[in-house]
PDB file of C-alpha atoms in Angstrom:
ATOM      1  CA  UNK A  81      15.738-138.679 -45.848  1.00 42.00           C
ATOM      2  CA  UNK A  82      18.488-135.815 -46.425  1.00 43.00           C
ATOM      3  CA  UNK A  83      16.753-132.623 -45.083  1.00 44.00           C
ATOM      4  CA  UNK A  84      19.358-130.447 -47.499  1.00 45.00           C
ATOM      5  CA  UNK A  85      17.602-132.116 -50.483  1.00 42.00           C
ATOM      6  CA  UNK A  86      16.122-129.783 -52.754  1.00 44.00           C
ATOM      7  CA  UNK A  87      13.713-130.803 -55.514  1.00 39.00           C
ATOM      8  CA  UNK A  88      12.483-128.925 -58.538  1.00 50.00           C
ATOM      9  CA  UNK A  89       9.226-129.703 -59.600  1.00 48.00           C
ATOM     10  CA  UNK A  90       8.143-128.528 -62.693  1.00 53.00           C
ATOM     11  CA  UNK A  91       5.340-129.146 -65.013  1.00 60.00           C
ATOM     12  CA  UNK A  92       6.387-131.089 -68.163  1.00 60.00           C
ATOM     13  CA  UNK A  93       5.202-128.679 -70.760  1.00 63.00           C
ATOM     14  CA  UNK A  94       6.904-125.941 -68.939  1.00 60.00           C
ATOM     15  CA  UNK A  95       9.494-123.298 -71.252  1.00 61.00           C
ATOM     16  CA  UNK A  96      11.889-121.243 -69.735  1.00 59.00           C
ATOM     17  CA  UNK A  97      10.037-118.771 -72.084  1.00 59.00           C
ATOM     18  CA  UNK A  98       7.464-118.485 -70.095  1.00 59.00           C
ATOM     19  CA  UNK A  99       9.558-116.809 -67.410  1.00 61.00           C
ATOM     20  CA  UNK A 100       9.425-113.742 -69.738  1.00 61.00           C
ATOM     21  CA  UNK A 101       5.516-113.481 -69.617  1.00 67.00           C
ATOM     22  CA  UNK A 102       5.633-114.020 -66.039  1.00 70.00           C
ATOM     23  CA  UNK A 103       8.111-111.000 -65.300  1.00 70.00           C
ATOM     24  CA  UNK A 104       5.765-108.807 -67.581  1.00 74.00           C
ATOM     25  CA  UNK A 105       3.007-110.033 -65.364  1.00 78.00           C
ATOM     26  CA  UNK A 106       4.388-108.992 -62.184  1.00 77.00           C
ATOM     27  CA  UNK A 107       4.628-105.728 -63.538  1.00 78.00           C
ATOM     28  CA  UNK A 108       1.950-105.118 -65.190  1.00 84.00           C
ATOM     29  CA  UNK A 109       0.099-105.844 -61.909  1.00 83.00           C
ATOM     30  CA  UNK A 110       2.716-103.855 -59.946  1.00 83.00           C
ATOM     31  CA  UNK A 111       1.825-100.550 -61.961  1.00 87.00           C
ATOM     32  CA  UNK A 112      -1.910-101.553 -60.895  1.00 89.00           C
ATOM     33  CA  UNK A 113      -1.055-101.635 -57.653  1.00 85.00           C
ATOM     34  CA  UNK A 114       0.412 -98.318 -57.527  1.00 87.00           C
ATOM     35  CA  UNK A 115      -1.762 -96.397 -59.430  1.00 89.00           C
ATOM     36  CA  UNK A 116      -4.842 -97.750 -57.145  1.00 91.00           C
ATOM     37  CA  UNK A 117      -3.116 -96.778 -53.869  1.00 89.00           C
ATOM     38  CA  UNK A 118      -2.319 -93.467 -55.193  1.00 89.00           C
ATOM     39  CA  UNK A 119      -5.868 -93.017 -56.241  1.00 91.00           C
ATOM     40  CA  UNK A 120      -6.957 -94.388 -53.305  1.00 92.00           C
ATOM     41  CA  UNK A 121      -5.180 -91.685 -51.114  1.00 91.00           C
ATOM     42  CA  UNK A 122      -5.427 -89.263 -53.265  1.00 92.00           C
ATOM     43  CA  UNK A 123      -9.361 -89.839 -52.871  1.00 92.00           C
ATOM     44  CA  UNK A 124      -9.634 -90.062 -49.112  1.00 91.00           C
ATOM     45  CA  UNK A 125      -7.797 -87.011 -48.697  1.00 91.00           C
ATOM     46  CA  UNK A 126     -10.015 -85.034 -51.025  1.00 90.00           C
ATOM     47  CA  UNK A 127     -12.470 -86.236 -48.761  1.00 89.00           C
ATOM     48  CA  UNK A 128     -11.076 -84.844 -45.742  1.00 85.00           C
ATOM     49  CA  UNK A 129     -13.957 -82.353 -43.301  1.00 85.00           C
ATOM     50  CA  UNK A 130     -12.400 -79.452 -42.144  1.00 82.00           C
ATOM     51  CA  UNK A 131     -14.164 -78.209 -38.961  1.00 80.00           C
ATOM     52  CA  UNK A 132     -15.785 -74.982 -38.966  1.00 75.00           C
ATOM     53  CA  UNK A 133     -13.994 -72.963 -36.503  1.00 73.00           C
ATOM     54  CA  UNK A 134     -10.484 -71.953 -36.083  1.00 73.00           C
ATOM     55  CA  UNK A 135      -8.002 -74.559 -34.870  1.00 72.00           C
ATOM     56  CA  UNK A 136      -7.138 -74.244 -31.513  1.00 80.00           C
ATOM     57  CA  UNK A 137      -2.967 -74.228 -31.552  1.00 85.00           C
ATOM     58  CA  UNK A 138      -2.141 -71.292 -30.847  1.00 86.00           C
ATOM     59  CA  UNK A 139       0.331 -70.290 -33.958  1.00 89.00           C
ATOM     60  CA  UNK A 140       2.498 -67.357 -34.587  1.00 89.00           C
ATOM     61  CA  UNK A 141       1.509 -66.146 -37.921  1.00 87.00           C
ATOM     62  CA  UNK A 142       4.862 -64.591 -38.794  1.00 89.00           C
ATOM     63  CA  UNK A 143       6.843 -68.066 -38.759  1.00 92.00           C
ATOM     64  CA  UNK A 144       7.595 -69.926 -41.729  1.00 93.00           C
ATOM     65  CA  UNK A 145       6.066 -73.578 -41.955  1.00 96.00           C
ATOM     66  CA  UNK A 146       7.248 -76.697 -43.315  1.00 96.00           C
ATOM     67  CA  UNK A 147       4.072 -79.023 -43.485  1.00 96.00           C
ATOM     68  CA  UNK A 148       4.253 -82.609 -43.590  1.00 95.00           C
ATOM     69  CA  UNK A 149       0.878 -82.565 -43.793  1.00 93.00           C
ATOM     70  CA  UNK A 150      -1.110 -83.136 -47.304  1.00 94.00           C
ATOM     71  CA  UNK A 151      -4.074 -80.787 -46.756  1.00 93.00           C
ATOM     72  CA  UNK A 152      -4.778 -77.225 -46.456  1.00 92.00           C
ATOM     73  CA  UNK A 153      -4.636 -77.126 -43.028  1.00 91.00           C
ATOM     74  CA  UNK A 154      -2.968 -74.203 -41.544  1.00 93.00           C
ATOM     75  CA  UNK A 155      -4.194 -71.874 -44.043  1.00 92.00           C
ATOM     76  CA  UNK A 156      -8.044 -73.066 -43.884  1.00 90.00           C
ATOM     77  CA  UNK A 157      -8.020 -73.522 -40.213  1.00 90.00           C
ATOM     78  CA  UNK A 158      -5.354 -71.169 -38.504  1.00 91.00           C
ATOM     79  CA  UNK A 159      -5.150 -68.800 -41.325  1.00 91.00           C
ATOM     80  CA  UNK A 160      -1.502 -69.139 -42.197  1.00 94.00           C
ATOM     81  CA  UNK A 161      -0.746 -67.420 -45.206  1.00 93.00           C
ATOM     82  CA  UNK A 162       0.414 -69.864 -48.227  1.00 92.00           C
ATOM     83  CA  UNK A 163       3.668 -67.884 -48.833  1.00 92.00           C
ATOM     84  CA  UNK A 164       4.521 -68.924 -45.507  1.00 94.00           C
ATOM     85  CA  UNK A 165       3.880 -72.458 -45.806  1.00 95.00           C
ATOM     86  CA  UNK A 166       5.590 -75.147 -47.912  1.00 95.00           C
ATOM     87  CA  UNK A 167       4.484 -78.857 -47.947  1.00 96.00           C
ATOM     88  CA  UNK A 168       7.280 -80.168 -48.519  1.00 95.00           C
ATOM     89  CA  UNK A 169       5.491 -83.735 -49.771  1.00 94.00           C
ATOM     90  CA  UNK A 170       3.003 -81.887 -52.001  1.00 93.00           C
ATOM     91  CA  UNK A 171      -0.515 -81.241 -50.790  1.00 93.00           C
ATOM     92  CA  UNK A 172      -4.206 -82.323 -52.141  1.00 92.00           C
ATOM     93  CA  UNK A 173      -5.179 -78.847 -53.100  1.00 89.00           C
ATOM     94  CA  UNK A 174      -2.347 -77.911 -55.201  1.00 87.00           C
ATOM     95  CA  UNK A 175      -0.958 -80.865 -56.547  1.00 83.00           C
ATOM     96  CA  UNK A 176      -3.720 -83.428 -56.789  1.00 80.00           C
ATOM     97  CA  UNK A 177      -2.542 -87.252 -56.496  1.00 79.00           C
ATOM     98  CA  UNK A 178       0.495 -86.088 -57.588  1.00 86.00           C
ATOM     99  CA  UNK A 179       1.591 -86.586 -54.101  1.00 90.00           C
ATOM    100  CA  UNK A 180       4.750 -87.861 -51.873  1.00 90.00           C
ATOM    101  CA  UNK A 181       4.324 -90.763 -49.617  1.00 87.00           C
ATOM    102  CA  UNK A 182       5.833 -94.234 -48.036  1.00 84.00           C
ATOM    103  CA  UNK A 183       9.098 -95.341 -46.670  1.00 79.00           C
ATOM    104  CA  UNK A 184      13.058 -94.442 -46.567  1.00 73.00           C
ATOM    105  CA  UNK A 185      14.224 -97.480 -46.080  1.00 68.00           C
ATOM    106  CA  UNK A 186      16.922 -98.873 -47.653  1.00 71.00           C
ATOM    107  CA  UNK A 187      16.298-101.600 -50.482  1.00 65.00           C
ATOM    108  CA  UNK A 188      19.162-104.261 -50.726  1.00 67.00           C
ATOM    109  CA  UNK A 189      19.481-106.342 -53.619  1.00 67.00           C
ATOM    110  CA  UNK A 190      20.604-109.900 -53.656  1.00 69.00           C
ATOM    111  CA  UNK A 191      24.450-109.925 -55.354  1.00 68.00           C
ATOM    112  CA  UNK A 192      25.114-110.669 -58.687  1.00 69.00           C
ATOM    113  CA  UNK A 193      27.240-113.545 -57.367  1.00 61.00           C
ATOM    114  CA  UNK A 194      28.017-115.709 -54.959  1.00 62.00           C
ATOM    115  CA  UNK A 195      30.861-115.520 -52.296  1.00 69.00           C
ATOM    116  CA  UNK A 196      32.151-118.388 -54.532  1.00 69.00           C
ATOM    117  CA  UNK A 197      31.827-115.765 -57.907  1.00 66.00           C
ATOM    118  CA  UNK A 198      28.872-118.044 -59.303  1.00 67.00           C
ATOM    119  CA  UNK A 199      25.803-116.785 -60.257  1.00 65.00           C
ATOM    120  CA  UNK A 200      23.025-116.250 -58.108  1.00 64.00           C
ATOM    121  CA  UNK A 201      20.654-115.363 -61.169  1.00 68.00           C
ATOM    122  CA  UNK A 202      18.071-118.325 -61.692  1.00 66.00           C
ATOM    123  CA  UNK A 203      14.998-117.745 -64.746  1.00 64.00           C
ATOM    124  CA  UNK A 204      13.299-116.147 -62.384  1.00 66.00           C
ATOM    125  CA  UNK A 205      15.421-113.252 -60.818  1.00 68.00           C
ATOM    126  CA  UNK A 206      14.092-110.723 -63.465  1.00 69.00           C
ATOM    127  CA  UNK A 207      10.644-111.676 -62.157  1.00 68.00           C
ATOM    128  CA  UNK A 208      11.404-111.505 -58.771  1.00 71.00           C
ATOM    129  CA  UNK A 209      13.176-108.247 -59.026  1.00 73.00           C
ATOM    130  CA  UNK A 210      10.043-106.891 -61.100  1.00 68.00           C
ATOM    131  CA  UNK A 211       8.601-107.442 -57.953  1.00 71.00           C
ATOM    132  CA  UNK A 212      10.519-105.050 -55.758  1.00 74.00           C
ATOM    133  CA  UNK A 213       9.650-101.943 -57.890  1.00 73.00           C
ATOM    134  CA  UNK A 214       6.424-101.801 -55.327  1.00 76.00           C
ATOM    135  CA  UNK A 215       8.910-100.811 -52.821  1.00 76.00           C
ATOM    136  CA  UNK A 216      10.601 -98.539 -55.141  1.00 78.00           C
ATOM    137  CA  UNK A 217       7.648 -96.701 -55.958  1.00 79.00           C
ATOM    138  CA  UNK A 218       6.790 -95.900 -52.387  1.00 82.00           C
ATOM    139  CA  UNK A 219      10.327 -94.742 -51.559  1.00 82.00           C
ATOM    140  CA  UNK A 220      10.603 -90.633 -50.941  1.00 85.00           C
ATOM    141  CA  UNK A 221      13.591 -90.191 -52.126  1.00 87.00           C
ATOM    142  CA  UNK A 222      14.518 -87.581 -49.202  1.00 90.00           C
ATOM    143  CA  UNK A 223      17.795 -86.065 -51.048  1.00 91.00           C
ATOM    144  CA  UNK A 224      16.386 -85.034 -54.242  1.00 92.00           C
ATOM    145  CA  UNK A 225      13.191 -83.393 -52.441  1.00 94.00           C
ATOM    146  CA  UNK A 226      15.702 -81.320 -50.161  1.00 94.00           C
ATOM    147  CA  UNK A 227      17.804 -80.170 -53.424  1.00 94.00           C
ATOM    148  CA  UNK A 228      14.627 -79.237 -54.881  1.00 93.00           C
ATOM    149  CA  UNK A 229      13.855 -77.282 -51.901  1.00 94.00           C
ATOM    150  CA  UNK A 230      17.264 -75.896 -51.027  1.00 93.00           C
ATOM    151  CA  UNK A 231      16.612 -72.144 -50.995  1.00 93.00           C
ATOM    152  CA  UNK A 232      13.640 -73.094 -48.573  1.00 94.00           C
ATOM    153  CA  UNK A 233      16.097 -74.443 -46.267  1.00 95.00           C
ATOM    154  CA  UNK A 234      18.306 -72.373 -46.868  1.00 93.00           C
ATOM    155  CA  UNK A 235      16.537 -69.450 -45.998  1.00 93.00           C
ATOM    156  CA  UNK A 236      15.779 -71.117 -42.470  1.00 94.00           C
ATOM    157  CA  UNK A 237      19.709 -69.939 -42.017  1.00 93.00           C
ATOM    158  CA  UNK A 238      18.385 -67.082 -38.959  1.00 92.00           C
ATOM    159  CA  UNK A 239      16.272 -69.061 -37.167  1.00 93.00           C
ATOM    160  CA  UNK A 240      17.823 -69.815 -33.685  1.00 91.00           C
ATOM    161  CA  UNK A 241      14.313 -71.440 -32.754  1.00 94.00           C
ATOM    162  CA  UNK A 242      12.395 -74.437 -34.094  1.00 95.00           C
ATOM    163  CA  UNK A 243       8.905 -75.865 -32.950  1.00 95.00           C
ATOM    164  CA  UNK A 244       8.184 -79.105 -34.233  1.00 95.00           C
ATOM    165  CA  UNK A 245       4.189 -79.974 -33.622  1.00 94.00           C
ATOM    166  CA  UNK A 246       1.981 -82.776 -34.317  1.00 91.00           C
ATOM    167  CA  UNK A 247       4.959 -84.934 -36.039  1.00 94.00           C
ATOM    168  CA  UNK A 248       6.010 -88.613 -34.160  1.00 93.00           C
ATOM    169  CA  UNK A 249      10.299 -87.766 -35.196  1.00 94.00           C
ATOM    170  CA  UNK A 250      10.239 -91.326 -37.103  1.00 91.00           C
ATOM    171  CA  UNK A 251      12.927 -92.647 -38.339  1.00 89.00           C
ATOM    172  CA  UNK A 252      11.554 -91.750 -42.520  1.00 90.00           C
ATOM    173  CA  UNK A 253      11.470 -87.907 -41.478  1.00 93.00           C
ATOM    174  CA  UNK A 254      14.659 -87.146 -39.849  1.00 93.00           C
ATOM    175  CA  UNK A 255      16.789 -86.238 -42.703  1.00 93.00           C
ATOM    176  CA  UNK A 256      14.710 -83.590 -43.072  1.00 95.00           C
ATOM    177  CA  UNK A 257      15.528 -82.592 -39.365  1.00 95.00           C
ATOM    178  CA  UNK A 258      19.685 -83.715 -39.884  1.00 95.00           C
ATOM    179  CA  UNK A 259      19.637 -80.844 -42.424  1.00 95.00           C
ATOM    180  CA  UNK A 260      17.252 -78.048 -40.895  1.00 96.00           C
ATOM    181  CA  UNK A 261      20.311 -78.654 -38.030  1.00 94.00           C
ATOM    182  CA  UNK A 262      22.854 -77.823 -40.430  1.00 94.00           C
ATOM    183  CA  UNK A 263      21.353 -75.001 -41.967  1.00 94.00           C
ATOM    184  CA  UNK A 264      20.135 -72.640 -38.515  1.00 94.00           C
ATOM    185  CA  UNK A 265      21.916 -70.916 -36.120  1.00 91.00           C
ATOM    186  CA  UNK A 266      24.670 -73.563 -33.988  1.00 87.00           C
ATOM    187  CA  UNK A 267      22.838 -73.996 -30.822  1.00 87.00           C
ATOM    188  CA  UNK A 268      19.403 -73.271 -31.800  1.00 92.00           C
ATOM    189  CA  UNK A 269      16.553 -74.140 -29.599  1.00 95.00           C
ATOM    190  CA  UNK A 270      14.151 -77.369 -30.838  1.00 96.00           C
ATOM    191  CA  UNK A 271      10.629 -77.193 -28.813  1.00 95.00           C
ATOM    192  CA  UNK A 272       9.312 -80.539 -29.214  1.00 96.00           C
ATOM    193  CA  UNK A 273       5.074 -81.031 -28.836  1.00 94.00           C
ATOM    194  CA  UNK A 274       4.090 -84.414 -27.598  1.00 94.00           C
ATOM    195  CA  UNK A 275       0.977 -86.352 -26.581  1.00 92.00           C
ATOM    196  CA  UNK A 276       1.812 -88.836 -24.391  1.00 92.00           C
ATOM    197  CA  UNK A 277       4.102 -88.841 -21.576  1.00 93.00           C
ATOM    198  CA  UNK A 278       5.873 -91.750 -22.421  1.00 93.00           C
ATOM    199  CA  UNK A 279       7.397 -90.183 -26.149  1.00 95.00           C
ATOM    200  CA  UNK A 280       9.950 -87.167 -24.941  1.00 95.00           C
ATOM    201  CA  UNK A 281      12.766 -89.878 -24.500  1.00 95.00           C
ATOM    202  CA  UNK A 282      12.892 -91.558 -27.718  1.00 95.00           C
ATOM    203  CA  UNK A 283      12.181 -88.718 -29.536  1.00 96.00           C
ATOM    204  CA  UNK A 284      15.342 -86.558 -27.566  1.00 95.00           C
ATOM    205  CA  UNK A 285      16.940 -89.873 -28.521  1.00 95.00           C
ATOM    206  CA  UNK A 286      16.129 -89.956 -32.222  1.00 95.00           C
ATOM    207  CA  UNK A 287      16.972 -86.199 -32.717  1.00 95.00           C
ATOM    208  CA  UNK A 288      20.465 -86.902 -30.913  1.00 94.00           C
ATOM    209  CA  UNK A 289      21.065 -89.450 -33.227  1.00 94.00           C
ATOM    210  CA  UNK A 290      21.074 -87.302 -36.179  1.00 94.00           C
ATOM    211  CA  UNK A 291      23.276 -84.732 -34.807  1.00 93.00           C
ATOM    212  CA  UNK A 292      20.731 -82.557 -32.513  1.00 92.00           C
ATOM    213  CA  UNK A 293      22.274 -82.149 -29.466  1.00 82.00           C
ATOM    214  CA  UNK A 294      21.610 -77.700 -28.964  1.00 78.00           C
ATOM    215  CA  UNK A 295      18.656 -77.420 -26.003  1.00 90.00           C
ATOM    216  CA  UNK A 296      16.337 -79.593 -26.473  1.00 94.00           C
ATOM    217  CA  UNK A 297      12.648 -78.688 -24.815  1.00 95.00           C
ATOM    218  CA  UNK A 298       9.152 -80.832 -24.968  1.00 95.00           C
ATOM    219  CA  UNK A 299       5.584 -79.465 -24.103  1.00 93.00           C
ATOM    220  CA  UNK A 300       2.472 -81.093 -24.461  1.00 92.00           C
ATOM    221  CA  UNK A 301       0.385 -80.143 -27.844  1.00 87.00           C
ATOM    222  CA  UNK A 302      -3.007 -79.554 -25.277  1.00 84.00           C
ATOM    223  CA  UNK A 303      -0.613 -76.529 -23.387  1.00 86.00           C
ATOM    224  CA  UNK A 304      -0.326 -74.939 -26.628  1.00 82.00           C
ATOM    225  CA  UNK A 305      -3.679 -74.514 -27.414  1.00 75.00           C
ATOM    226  CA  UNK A 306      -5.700 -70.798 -27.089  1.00 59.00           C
TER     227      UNK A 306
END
């Protein structure tokens, strides 16, 4: 038997029509999708305890603060004043489920053709690409969130020091960190908080890779506590 062989089995009373009802299908149950995992984080966040003393970091209320985080925490638990705090992915108090979360990477699409120049289209690419707006839908799209933000950043233009605390440097945050870089002073200092002993390398690493090369410092998040 040829290995290569392909076969097409397909019900006799199939139509190509129904191709169409399958692509609304997808997303139709797409949309579902989405709008339950929204709701679904939206709702555990709202949830969130906040403990009933102060938080232990010890913070310097004069700084400026870009949160990654979706809750109220520095101004419920360290007393940060909200005009000095901007979340840059939305938070739960302010913004409801309207909310900014999931990936940044990059979503390739099959070509149009072939390296032949046939086409790679078959009745069911529409369906299949119906498919992928999950992955749109959970994309931040990084660039437009910066422009929206630019006189934020732009206002970081003085700062010759930057503490980064609590965050892992993965690879979907660092533009945000490529263009804090480009907008302080050349040479500024990046303190880096850390929990275990084994992270300091690849996050130097990551940061370098992006363009961060100025002093570089770590400390561990227990030494900064009161």
């Amino acid at each position: 038997m040829n290995a290569n062989r392909n076969f097409d089995i397909m019900d006799e009373d199939f139509r190509p029509s129904y191709c169409y009802g399958l692509e609304d299908g997808v997303t139709q149950q797409i949309k579902e999708n989405v709008d339950e995992i929204k709701e679904a984080f939206s709702d555990w966040l709202q949830n969130v305890d906040y403990p009933a003393t102060i938080g232990d970091l010890k913070l310097n209320k004069d700084a400026i603060f870009l949160s990654f985080n979706y809750t109220d925490t520095l101004y419920k638990l360290y007393n940060i004043p909200k005009s000095k705090i901007i979340h840059i992915h939305n938070s739960i108090e302010d913004n409801g489920s309207d909310l900014i979360f999931g990936h940044n990477l990059e979503i390739v699409n099959e070509s149009e053709l072939d390296e032949n120049g046939d086409s790679n289209r078959t009745m069911f690419t529409d369906s299949e690409n119906a498919s992928k707006s999950l992955l749109y839908s959970f994309k931040k799209t990084i660039e437009d969130i910066i422009k929206e933000n630019r006189d934020f950043f732009i206002s970081l233009s003085n700062m010759d020091t930057i503490y980064i605390l609590g965050h892992s440097i993965n690879d979907i945050d660092l533009p945000y960190f490529e263009y804090i870089n480009k907008v302080v002073k050349q040479n500024a200092n990046w303190v880096i908080s850390y929990h275990n002993d084994d992270e300091p390398e690849r996050m130097k690493n990551a940061l370098e890779r992006i363009g961060i090369v100025s002093y570089i410092s770590f400390i561990k998040l227990k030494d900064l506590s009161r």
